[in-house]
XYZ file of C-alpha atoms in Angstrom:
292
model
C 0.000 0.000 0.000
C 1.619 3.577 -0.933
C 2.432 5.498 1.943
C 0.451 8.424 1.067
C -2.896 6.384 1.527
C -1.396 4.783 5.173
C -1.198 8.418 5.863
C -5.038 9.137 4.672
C -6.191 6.327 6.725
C -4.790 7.148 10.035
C -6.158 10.799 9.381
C -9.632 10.449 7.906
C -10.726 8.519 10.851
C -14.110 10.498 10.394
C -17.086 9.326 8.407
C -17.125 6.576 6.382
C -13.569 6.500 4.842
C -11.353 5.024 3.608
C -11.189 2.945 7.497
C -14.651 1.970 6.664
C -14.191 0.563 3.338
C -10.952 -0.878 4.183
C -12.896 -2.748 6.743
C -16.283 -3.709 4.293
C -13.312 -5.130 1.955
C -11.645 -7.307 4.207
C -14.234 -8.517 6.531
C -17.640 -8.486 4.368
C -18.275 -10.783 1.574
C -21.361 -10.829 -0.627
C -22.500 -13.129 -3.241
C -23.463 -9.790 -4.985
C -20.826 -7.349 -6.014
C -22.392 -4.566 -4.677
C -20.834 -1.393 -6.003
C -19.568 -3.038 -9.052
C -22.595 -5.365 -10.315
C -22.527 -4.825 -14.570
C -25.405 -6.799 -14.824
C -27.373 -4.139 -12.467
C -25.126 -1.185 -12.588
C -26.201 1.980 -14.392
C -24.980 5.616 -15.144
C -26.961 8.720 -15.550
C -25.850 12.119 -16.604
C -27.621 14.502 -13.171
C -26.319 18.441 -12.714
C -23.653 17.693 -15.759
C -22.030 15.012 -13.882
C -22.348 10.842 -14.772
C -23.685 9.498 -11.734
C -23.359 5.504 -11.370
C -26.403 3.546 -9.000
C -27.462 0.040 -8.254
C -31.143 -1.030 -7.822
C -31.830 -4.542 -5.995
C -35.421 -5.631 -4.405
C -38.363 -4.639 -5.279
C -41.331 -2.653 -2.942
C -41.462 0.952 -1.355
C -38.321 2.784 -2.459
C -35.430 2.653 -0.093
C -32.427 4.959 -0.696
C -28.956 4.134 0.919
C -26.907 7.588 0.493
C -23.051 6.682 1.467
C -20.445 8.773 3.802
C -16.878 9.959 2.749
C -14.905 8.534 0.739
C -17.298 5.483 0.750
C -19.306 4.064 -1.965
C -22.000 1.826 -3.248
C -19.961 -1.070 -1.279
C -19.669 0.410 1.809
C -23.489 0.023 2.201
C -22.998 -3.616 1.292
C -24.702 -4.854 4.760
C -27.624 -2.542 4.408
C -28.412 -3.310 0.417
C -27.981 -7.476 1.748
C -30.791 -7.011 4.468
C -33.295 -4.246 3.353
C -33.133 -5.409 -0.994
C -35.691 -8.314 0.961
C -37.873 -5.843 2.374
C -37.440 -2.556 -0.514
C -36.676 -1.610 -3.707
C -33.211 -0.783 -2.631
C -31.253 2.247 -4.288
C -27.664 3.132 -3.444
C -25.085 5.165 -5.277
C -21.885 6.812 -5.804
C -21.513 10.254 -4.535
C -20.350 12.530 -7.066
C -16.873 12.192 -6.840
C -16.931 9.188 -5.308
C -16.928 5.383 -6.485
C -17.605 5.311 -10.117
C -19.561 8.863 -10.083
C -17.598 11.347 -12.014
C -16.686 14.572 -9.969
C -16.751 17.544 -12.487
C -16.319 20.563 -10.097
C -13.770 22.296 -8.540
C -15.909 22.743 -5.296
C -17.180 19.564 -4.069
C -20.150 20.578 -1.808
C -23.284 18.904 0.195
C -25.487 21.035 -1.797
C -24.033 19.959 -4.886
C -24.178 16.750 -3.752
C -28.491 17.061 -2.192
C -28.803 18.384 -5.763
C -27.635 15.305 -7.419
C -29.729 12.876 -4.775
C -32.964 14.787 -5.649
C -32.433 14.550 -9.540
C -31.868 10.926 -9.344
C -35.050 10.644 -7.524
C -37.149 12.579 -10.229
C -35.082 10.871 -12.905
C -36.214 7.532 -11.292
C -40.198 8.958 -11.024
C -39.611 8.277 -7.542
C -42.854 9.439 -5.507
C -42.012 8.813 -2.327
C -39.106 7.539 -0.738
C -37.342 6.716 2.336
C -33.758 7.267 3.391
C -30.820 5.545 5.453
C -27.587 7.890 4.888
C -24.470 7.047 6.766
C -22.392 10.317 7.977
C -22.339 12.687 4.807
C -25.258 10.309 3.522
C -27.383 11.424 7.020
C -26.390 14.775 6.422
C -27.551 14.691 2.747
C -30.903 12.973 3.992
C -31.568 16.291 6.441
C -31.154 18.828 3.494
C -33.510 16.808 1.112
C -36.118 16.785 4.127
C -35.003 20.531 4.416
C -35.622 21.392 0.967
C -38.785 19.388 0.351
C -38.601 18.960 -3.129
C -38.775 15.004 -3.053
C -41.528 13.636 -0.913
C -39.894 11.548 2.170
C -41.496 9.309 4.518
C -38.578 8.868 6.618
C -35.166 8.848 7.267
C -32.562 7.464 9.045
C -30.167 9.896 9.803
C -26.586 8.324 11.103
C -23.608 9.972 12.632
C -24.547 13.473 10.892
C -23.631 16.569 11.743
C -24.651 19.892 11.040
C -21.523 22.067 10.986
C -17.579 20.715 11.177
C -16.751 22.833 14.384
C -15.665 21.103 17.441
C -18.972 22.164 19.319
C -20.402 19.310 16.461
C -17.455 16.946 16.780
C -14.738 15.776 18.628
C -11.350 18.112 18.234
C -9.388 15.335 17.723
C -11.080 14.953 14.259
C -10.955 18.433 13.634
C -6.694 17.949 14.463
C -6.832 15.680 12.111
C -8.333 17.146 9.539
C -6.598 20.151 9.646
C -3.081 18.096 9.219
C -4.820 16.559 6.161
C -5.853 19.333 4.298
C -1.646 20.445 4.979
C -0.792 17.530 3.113
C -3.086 17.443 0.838
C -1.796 21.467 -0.247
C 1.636 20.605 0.038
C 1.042 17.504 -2.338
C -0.966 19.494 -5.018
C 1.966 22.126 -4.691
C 4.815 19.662 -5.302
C 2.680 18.417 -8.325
C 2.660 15.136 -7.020
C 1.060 12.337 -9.363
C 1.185 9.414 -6.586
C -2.617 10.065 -6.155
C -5.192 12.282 -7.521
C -5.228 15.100 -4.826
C -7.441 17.560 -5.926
C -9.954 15.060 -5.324
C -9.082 14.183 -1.614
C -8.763 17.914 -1.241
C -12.259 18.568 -2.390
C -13.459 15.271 -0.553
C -11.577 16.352 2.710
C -12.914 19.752 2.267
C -17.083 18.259 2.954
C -15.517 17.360 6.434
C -13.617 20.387 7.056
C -15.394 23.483 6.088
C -19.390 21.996 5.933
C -22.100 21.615 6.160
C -23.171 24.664 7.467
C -27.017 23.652 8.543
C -29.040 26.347 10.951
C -30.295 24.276 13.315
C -33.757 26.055 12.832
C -34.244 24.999 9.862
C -34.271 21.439 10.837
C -38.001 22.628 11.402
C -38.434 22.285 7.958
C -38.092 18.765 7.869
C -41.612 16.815 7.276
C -40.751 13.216 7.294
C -40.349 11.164 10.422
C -36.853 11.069 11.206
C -34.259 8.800 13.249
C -31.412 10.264 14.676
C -28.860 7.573 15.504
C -25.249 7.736 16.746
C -22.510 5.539 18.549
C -22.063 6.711 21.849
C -18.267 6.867 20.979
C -18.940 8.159 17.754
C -17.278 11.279 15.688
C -20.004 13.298 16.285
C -20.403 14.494 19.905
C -23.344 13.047 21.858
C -24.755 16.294 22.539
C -25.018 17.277 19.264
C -26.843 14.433 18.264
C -29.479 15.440 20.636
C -29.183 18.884 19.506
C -30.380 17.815 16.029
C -33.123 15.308 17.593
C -34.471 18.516 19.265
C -34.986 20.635 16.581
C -37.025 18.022 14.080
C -40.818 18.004 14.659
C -40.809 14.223 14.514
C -37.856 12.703 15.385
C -36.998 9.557 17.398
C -33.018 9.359 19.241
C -31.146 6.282 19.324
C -27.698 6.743 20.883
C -26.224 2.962 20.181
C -24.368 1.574 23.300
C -20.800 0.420 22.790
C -20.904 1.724 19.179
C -18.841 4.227 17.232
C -19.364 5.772 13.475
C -18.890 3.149 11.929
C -21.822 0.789 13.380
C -23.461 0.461 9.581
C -20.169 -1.865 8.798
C -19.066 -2.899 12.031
C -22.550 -3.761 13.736
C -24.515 -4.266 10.758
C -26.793 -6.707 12.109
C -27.784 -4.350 15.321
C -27.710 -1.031 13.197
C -30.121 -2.673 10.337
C -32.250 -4.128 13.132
C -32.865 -0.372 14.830
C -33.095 0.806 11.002
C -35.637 -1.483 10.064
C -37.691 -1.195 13.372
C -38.489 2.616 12.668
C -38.974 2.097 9.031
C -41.468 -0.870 9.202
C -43.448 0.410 12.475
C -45.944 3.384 12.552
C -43.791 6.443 14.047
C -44.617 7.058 17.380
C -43.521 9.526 19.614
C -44.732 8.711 23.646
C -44.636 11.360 26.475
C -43.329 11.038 29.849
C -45.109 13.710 30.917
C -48.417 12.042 33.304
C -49.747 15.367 33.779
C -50.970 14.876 30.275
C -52.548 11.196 30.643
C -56.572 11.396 30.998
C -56.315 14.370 29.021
């Protein structure tokens, strides 16, 4: 393995990177190559940019929306369980996978923009969401936006700004000495790997999103907010955006960290498939409201 990607590895230890698929490729295996299935796989052309997906299953739509640096394969666990239950659709960020990239700005909006015109180009009416890290936080701006109809989402590990009041400062450390590499690589003119494109991809986790928490109001679908307890994102801030959506259930997973999708598939998809197979329901402690 070059050095340069050791190095990218021991930094991007936030979302699902390059740790995560590292760890899909060595301990998952599928009888379906998901990510790189010809006899499934298909590209379309969204926002001037060829966009590759995977459909398995067949039912209520089901989108899986990857994290950083991930792809189509890093949702491997979830397309095995739910393609039983959904019609299961998963692809490849721009920039990621096999997407092409085709900007010099690689942004969340960019990258809501692309989701929602794959929906529309798939005649999608309504769909449901489980996004992992970047994928959670491109689920909250589709439910902020509103321009595809969601019945819920899972939201996991996201975040709504890259501060250290959002996540831990080690990560933000850590970014910060990637982003110094990454410059000083570009700089050198350094062919080893293509870093414009980690630059950009580092750059979702350094400088965005930038969400208002108010605007979390916005969101109409039912909405799971689930997080590791030792996971990137601080626990507090998970609550923080469990507070601000009108109908929301919070599921901090015990013993867990941001990487649960891949590393506890079978309890993530279980807590997954609980809240999108049962009516939402939102119960209140309060008795001074029973009887009334």
């Amino acid at each position: 393995m070059k050095k340069p990607v050791k190095l990218l590895m021991a930094v991007l230890a936030y979302s699902v990177c390059v740790i995560a698929n590292a760890q899909v490729q060595m301990n998952f295996k599928f009888d379906t190559p998901y990510g790189k299935n010809s006899a499934v796989g298909k590209f379309v052309e969204l926002n001037g940019a060829k966009i590759y997906y995977e459909e398995y299953g067949k039912g209520e739509p089901l989108l899986l929306i990857h994290g950083n640096s991930g792809s189509i394969e890093t949702m491997g666990n979830q397309i095995d369980y739910f393609k039983n239950k959904y019609r299961v659709i998963a692809a490849d960020s721009r920039g990621h996978g096999k997407s092409e990239l085709k900007t010099d700005s690689l942004t969340f909006v960019q990258m809501t923009k692309d989701t929602e015109a794959l929906v529309n180009h798939l005649k999608l009416d309504s769909i449901s969401i489980i996004g992992w890290s970047d994928g959670g936080i491109v689920g909250l701006q589709m439910g902020i936006s509103g321009k595809s109809k969601i019945k819920k989402i899972v939201a996991m590990g996201a975040n709504l700004r890259p501060d250290s009041t959002a996540i831990y400062s080690w990560a933000v450390k850590g970014l910060q000495n990637e982003r110094k590499l990454f410059s000083t690589k570009i700089k050198e003119k350094d062919t080893s790997e293509n870093w414009n494109l980690l630059k950009q991809i580092s750059g979702l986790l350094a400088d965005q999103p930038n969400i208002v928490a108010k605007d979390l109001s916005k969101i109409k679908a039912k909405v799971l907010v689930i997080a590791g307890d030792r996971d990137v994102i601080r626990n507090e801030h998970t609550v923080e955006i469990f507070e601000n959506i009108p109908k929301a259930q919070l599921c901090i997973m015990p013993g867990e960290t941001h990487f649960a999708p891949a590393s506890s598939p079978e309890v993530f998809n279980a807590i997954a498939n609980k809240f999108l197979s049962e009516p939402f329901k939102r119960p209140d402690s309060d008795f001074t409201k029973w009887g009334k």
